[in-house]
Amino acid sequence: MNWIKQISQQYVEWLRAQPKTNHGRIVLLGLAIGLLYFPLWIYDLVIRSISGSTGLALISCAALMGLAPLWQKRQLLNQLNASEEDRIIGHLIILGSVAMFPFFRTDLWAQALIWLFIMGGITLSSWGLAFFVKYPLTTLLIPMTVYTRPGIIAQGAWRFLMPPNFLENIMAAASAQVLQWIGQPAIAQGRFITMPAGGAVEVAWRCNGFNMAVAMAVTGLLLGIFFKRTRLQIVRLMVVGAVVGLVFNVPRVMLMTMAHAYWGDWWFDFWHGSWGAQIFVGVLFTVYYYTAMAMLNRQKRSLKKV
């Protein structure tokens, strides 16, 4: 525990030194905005994780992996100094972001973007552009942690490129087909699955598997970085993760359809709600973990042969 005490003492000394310089005062002003954003950030993460979101786990892993290089190369970090131009630009970014923050107190995404700019300004004004070159992993991963719903960006891109209800229709058709294979009279009509015993079930956006696919792709990215694989191998892990997420969503839709048709509203709400989502996410992560580890072990063996 001595290292924790040592870090705490260094942090306290650093805080005491900041008000003595203009740069330190501007940095503290930016960090104050971070303290205002943090409660909303952690609250949204926890609430979404209770509902079955994987954001808390993935963002925590990304944060740890992004901060680890800073600790491992902290001596190099102490040697970096920002040029006068970098410091001025960084200060302008911080002050401009601080001035904009009060106007976006109700918009989570805007606050996240402002906090990202503030962190960038603090980094640029403290260590200069060289930081982003010497710490590429931190530069890649830390921006992924500032917003609790990174999948929204992917959703926007998907909806812009694809026809309306494209994935929902595919999920409905695939789920109905598999239900027919096991003897259930299911019929897919667009994004709706109809069963004579219980009427129709709609495959809405939240149930189309897209968020699962994005979460598994990000998991593949983090695993590939953690095990120091090549870019091609990381892409393979991400693609397999996305495919596993989409394929795994089919039995989830099937289960909710059968729950609606035969078991009543309570079971449908259970599997559609937070507990059911967490069960599916837990099983999905387990399946993908063993799949990814098998891929990583095979890649490791192939490297040894070469």
Short mmCIF file of C-alpha atoms in Angstrom, two decimals:
data_model
loop_
_atom_site.label_atom_id
_atom_site.label_comp_id
_atom_site.label_asym_id
_atom_site.label_seq_id
_atom_site.Cartn_x
_atom_site.Cartn_y
_atom_site.Cartn_z
CA MET A 1 0.00 0.00 0.00
CA ASN A 2 3.05 2.28 0.13
CA TRP A 3 2.75 3.04 -3.57
CA ILE A 4 -0.80 4.33 -3.05
CA LYS A 5 0.41 6.61 -0.27
CA GLN A 6 3.27 7.79 -2.48
CA ILE A 7 0.96 8.58 -5.39
CA SER A 8 -1.45 10.40 -3.07
CA GLN A 9 1.34 12.55 -1.68
CA GLN A 10 2.59 13.41 -5.17
CA TYR A 11 -0.93 14.30 -6.27
CA VAL A 12 -1.45 16.60 -3.25
CA GLU A 13 1.87 18.31 -3.91
CA TRP A 14 0.93 18.74 -7.56
CA LEU A 15 -2.42 20.32 -6.61
CA ARG A 16 -0.72 22.75 -4.23
CA ALA A 17 1.69 23.83 -6.95
CA GLN A 18 -0.90 24.53 -9.67
CA PRO A 19 -2.37 27.82 -8.38
CA LYS A 20 1.10 29.38 -8.44
CA THR A 21 1.24 29.64 -12.27
CA ASN A 22 -1.15 30.78 -14.99
CA HIS A 23 -0.87 27.38 -16.67
CA GLY A 24 -1.73 25.61 -13.42
CA ARG A 25 -4.76 27.81 -12.81
CA ILE A 26 -6.11 27.16 -16.31
CA VAL A 27 -5.55 23.41 -15.89
CA LEU A 28 -7.41 23.44 -12.55
CA LEU A 29 -10.28 25.31 -14.20
CA GLY A 30 -10.52 22.58 -16.83
CA LEU A 31 -10.37 19.84 -14.21
CA ALA A 32 -13.20 21.54 -12.31
CA ILE A 33 -15.40 21.00 -15.37
CA GLY A 34 -14.39 17.35 -15.30
CA LEU A 35 -15.57 17.13 -11.69
CA LEU A 36 -18.93 18.56 -12.72
CA TYR A 37 -19.26 16.06 -15.57
CA PHE A 38 -18.07 13.01 -13.62
CA PRO A 39 -21.24 12.41 -11.49
CA LEU A 40 -23.44 12.43 -14.60
CA TRP A 41 -20.97 10.19 -16.43
CA ILE A 42 -20.78 7.57 -13.68
CA TYR A 43 -24.54 7.71 -13.00
CA ASP A 44 -25.39 7.05 -16.64
CA LEU A 45 -22.84 4.23 -16.83
CA VAL A 46 -24.22 2.49 -13.73
CA ILE A 47 -27.86 2.88 -14.77
CA ARG A 48 -27.14 1.52 -18.23
CA SER A 49 -25.15 -1.40 -16.83
CA ILE A 50 -28.13 -2.35 -14.63
CA SER A 51 -30.20 -2.45 -17.82
CA GLY A 52 -27.76 -4.88 -19.40
CA SER A 53 -25.36 -2.46 -21.12
CA THR A 54 -21.72 -3.47 -21.44
CA GLY A 55 -20.54 0.13 -21.37
CA LEU A 56 -19.24 0.14 -17.78
CA ALA A 57 -17.05 -2.93 -18.30
CA LEU A 58 -15.72 -1.86 -21.70
CA ILE A 59 -15.07 1.75 -20.71
CA SER A 60 -13.33 0.65 -17.51
CA CYS A 61 -11.06 -1.69 -19.49
CA ALA A 62 -10.33 1.01 -22.06
CA ALA A 63 -9.49 3.50 -19.30
CA LEU A 64 -7.13 1.10 -17.52
CA MET A 65 -5.41 0.09 -20.74
CA GLY A 66 -5.12 3.73 -21.83
CA LEU A 67 -3.69 4.93 -18.52
CA ALA A 68 -1.28 2.01 -18.07
CA PRO A 69 1.30 3.37 -20.59
CA LEU A 70 1.36 6.69 -18.71
CA TRP A 71 2.33 4.89 -15.52
CA GLN A 72 4.78 2.54 -17.20
CA LYS A 73 6.54 5.42 -19.00
CA ARG A 74 6.03 8.11 -16.35
CA GLN A 75 9.73 9.03 -16.44
CA LEU A 76 9.44 9.81 -20.15
CA LEU A 77 6.28 11.82 -19.46
CA ASN A 78 8.16 14.03 -17.00
CA GLN A 79 10.68 14.85 -19.74
CA LEU A 80 8.06 16.18 -22.16
CA ASN A 81 7.57 19.95 -22.31
CA ALA A 82 5.08 21.89 -24.39
CA SER A 83 6.32 24.57 -26.74
CA GLU A 84 5.03 28.11 -26.34
CA GLU A 85 2.71 27.65 -29.33
CA ASP A 86 1.33 24.36 -28.02
CA ARG A 87 0.73 25.90 -24.59
CA ILE A 88 -1.16 28.88 -26.01
CA ILE A 89 -3.32 26.68 -28.24
CA GLY A 90 -4.00 24.29 -25.37
CA HIS A 91 -5.02 27.15 -23.09
CA LEU A 92 -7.39 28.53 -25.73
CA ILE A 93 -9.00 25.10 -26.13
CA ILE A 94 -9.48 24.75 -22.37
CA LEU A 95 -10.89 28.25 -21.87
CA GLY A 96 -13.19 27.98 -24.89
CA SER A 97 -14.50 24.61 -23.71
CA VAL A 98 -15.07 25.92 -20.17
CA ALA A 99 -17.01 28.89 -21.58
CA MET A 100 -19.24 26.54 -23.63
CA PHE A 101 -19.96 24.07 -20.81
CA PRO A 102 -22.78 26.03 -19.04
CA PHE A 103 -24.80 26.12 -22.26
CA PHE A 104 -24.96 22.30 -22.51
CA ARG A 105 -25.82 21.26 -18.95
CA THR A 106 -28.64 18.98 -20.18
CA ASP A 107 -26.85 17.34 -23.12
CA LEU A 108 -24.69 14.38 -22.12
CA TRP A 109 -23.05 14.02 -25.51
CA ALA A 110 -22.14 17.73 -25.63
CA GLN A 111 -20.64 17.62 -22.13
CA ALA A 112 -18.63 14.54 -23.12
CA LEU A 113 -17.31 16.34 -26.20
CA ILE A 114 -16.42 19.41 -24.14
CA TRP A 115 -14.59 17.26 -21.59
CA LEU A 116 -12.71 15.54 -24.41
CA PHE A 117 -11.58 18.93 -25.72
CA ILE A 118 -10.53 19.99 -22.21
CA MET A 119 -8.44 16.84 -21.76
CA GLY A 120 -6.88 17.45 -25.16
CA GLY A 121 -6.14 21.06 -24.23
CA ILE A 122 -4.58 20.06 -20.90
CA THR A 123 -2.45 17.44 -22.62
CA LEU A 124 -1.34 19.79 -25.39
CA SER A 125 -0.52 22.68 -23.05
CA SER A 126 1.31 20.42 -20.55
CA TRP A 127 3.33 18.07 -22.78
CA GLY A 128 2.91 19.31 -26.35
CA LEU A 129 2.16 17.44 -29.56
CA ALA A 130 4.91 14.92 -28.78
CA PHE A 131 2.60 13.32 -26.22
CA PHE A 132 0.21 12.08 -28.92
CA VAL A 133 3.10 10.54 -30.85
CA LYS A 134 4.78 8.85 -27.88
CA TYR A 135 1.53 7.57 -26.33
CA PRO A 136 -0.60 6.38 -29.29
CA LEU A 137 -2.47 3.76 -27.24
CA THR A 138 -3.56 6.37 -24.69
CA THR A 139 -4.53 8.73 -27.51
CA LEU A 140 -6.71 5.99 -29.04
CA LEU A 141 -8.38 4.57 -25.92
CA ILE A 142 -9.00 7.50 -23.58
CA PRO A 143 -11.34 9.33 -26.02
CA MET A 144 -13.45 6.16 -26.05
CA THR A 145 -14.11 6.57 -22.32
CA VAL A 146 -15.53 10.10 -22.19
CA TYR A 147 -18.99 9.22 -23.52
CA THR A 148 -21.13 6.55 -21.89
CA ARG A 149 -22.90 5.67 -25.13
CA PRO A 150 -20.24 5.34 -27.83
CA GLY A 151 -22.50 3.04 -29.84
CA ILE A 152 -24.73 5.99 -30.75
CA ILE A 153 -22.11 7.21 -33.23
CA ALA A 154 -22.09 3.79 -34.89
CA GLN A 155 -25.89 3.76 -34.86
CA GLY A 156 -26.03 7.08 -36.66
CA ALA A 157 -23.62 5.88 -39.33
CA TRP A 158 -25.55 2.60 -39.76
CA ARG A 159 -28.93 4.31 -40.09
CA PHE A 160 -27.49 6.77 -42.59
CA LEU A 161 -26.01 4.06 -44.81
CA MET A 162 -28.67 1.35 -44.53
CA PRO A 163 -32.37 1.30 -45.49
CA PRO A 164 -34.92 1.76 -42.68
CA ASN A 165 -35.42 -1.33 -40.49
CA PHE A 166 -32.79 -3.25 -42.49
CA LEU A 167 -31.31 -5.16 -39.57
CA GLU A 168 -34.65 -5.44 -37.77
CA ASN A 169 -36.18 -7.17 -40.80
CA ILE A 170 -33.25 -9.57 -41.05
CA MET A 171 -33.49 -10.46 -37.36
CA ALA A 172 -37.23 -11.03 -37.61
CA ALA A 173 -36.85 -13.26 -40.70
CA ALA A 174 -33.96 -15.26 -39.19
CA SER A 175 -35.73 -15.74 -35.85
CA ALA A 176 -38.98 -16.80 -37.52
CA GLN A 177 -37.09 -19.27 -39.73
CA VAL A 178 -35.35 -20.90 -36.78
CA LEU A 179 -38.65 -21.02 -34.88
CA GLN A 180 -40.16 -22.89 -37.84
CA TRP A 181 -37.26 -25.34 -37.77
CA ILE A 182 -38.11 -26.26 -34.18
CA GLY A 183 -41.81 -26.67 -34.99
CA GLN A 184 -43.19 -23.25 -34.06
CA PRO A 185 -45.70 -21.61 -36.46
CA ALA A 186 -43.93 -18.27 -36.72
CA ILE A 187 -44.28 -15.89 -39.66
CA ALA A 188 -42.09 -12.84 -40.31
CA GLN A 189 -43.67 -9.77 -41.85
CA GLY A 190 -41.13 -6.99 -42.06
CA ARG A 191 -39.82 -6.42 -38.54
CA PHE A 192 -42.79 -8.22 -36.96
CA ILE A 193 -42.95 -11.90 -35.96
CA THR A 194 -46.45 -13.34 -35.74
CA MET A 195 -47.45 -16.49 -33.88
CA PRO A 196 -51.08 -17.69 -33.78
CA ALA A 197 -50.96 -18.25 -30.02
CA GLY A 198 -49.79 -14.78 -29.05
CA GLY A 199 -50.10 -12.23 -31.82
CA ALA A 200 -47.20 -10.19 -33.17
CA VAL A 201 -43.88 -9.17 -31.64
CA GLU A 202 -41.94 -6.22 -33.02
CA VAL A 203 -38.17 -6.38 -33.42
CA ALA A 204 -37.35 -2.78 -32.51
CA TRP A 205 -33.96 -1.08 -32.75
CA ARG A 206 -32.88 -2.11 -29.26
CA CYS A 207 -33.60 -5.75 -30.10
CA ASN A 208 -31.92 -5.97 -33.50
CA GLY A 209 -28.52 -7.03 -32.14
CA PHE A 210 -26.64 -3.97 -33.35
CA ASN A 211 -25.60 -2.84 -29.87
CA MET A 212 -24.47 -6.40 -29.07
CA ALA A 213 -22.39 -6.48 -32.24
CA VAL A 214 -20.74 -3.12 -31.47
CA ALA A 215 -19.98 -4.18 -27.88
CA MET A 216 -18.38 -7.42 -29.04
CA ALA A 217 -16.39 -5.59 -31.73
CA VAL A 218 -15.02 -3.20 -29.10
CA THR A 219 -14.24 -6.19 -26.88
CA GLY A 220 -12.27 -7.70 -29.76
CA LEU A 221 -10.39 -4.42 -30.18
CA LEU A 222 -9.44 -4.33 -26.48
CA LEU A 223 -8.43 -8.00 -26.44
CA GLY A 224 -6.28 -7.56 -29.53
CA ILE A 225 -4.54 -4.52 -28.05
CA PHE A 226 -4.08 -6.21 -24.67
CA PHE A 227 -2.47 -9.30 -26.23
CA LYS A 228 -0.45 -7.11 -28.64
CA ARG A 229 -1.73 -8.64 -31.85
CA THR A 230 -1.25 -7.25 -35.35
CA ARG A 231 -3.78 -4.91 -36.92
CA LEU A 232 -5.12 -7.67 -39.16
CA GLN A 233 -5.57 -10.01 -36.22
CA ILE A 234 -7.35 -7.28 -34.26
CA VAL A 235 -9.70 -6.68 -37.18
CA ARG A 236 -10.47 -10.41 -37.27
CA LEU A 237 -11.26 -10.40 -33.57
CA MET A 238 -13.57 -7.41 -34.07
CA VAL A 239 -15.37 -8.96 -37.04
CA VAL A 240 -15.85 -12.28 -35.25
CA GLY A 241 -17.13 -10.41 -32.21
CA ALA A 242 -19.69 -8.51 -34.28
CA VAL A 243 -20.83 -11.72 -36.00
CA VAL A 244 -21.16 -13.55 -32.67
CA GLY A 245 -23.22 -10.65 -31.30
CA LEU A 246 -25.60 -10.71 -34.26
CA VAL A 247 -25.93 -14.49 -34.35
CA PHE A 248 -26.48 -14.65 -30.60
CA ASN A 249 -29.31 -12.13 -30.89
CA VAL A 250 -31.43 -14.60 -32.88
CA PRO A 251 -32.14 -16.97 -29.94
CA ARG A 252 -32.81 -13.90 -27.79
CA VAL A 253 -35.53 -12.72 -30.16
CA MET A 254 -36.87 -16.27 -30.39
CA LEU A 255 -37.08 -16.57 -26.62
CA MET A 256 -38.96 -13.28 -26.25
CA THR A 257 -41.33 -14.27 -29.05
CA MET A 258 -42.14 -17.58 -27.36
CA ALA A 259 -42.47 -15.85 -23.99
CA HIS A 260 -45.01 -13.44 -25.46
CA ALA A 261 -46.93 -16.23 -27.18
CA TYR A 262 -47.01 -18.90 -24.45
CA TRP A 263 -45.74 -17.69 -21.07
CA GLY A 264 -47.44 -14.35 -20.49
CA ASP A 265 -46.41 -10.74 -20.06
CA TRP A 266 -44.33 -11.34 -16.91
CA TRP A 267 -41.85 -13.63 -18.66
CA PHE A 268 -41.74 -11.41 -21.71
CA ASP A 269 -40.96 -8.37 -19.55
CA PHE A 270 -38.36 -10.41 -17.64
CA TRP A 271 -36.40 -11.42 -20.73
CA HIS A 272 -36.91 -8.02 -22.30
CA GLY A 273 -35.91 -6.15 -19.14
CA SER A 274 -32.69 -5.62 -17.24
CA TRP A 275 -32.37 -9.10 -15.69
CA GLY A 276 -32.94 -10.89 -18.97
CA ALA A 277 -30.55 -8.53 -20.74
CA GLN A 278 -27.83 -9.15 -18.16
CA ILE A 279 -28.24 -12.92 -18.50
CA PHE A 280 -27.88 -12.71 -22.26
CA VAL A 281 -24.90 -10.37 -22.02
CA GLY A 282 -23.19 -12.66 -19.51
CA VAL A 283 -23.63 -15.72 -21.71
CA LEU A 284 -22.63 -13.76 -24.81
CA PHE A 285 -19.40 -12.53 -23.23
CA THR A 286 -18.61 -16.06 -22.08
CA VAL A 287 -19.13 -17.51 -25.56
CA TYR A 288 -17.09 -14.78 -27.21
CA TYR A 289 -14.31 -15.01 -24.63
CA TYR A 290 -13.69 -18.68 -25.38
CA THR A 291 -14.02 -18.03 -29.11
CA ALA A 292 -11.53 -15.15 -28.96
CA MET A 293 -9.07 -17.08 -26.79
CA ALA A 294 -9.18 -19.98 -29.25
CA MET A 295 -8.36 -17.54 -32.05
CA LEU A 296 -5.56 -15.93 -30.05
CA ASN A 297 -4.02 -19.30 -29.17
CA ARG A 298 -4.17 -20.39 -32.81
CA GLN A 299 -2.53 -17.13 -33.88
CA LYS A 300 0.17 -17.65 -31.25
CA ARG A 301 0.91 -21.15 -32.53
CA SER A 302 1.09 -19.96 -36.11
CA LEU A 303 3.58 -17.27 -35.12
CA LYS A 304 5.79 -19.85 -33.44
CA LYS A 305 5.80 -22.02 -36.58
CA VAL A 306 6.91 -19.08 -38.69
#
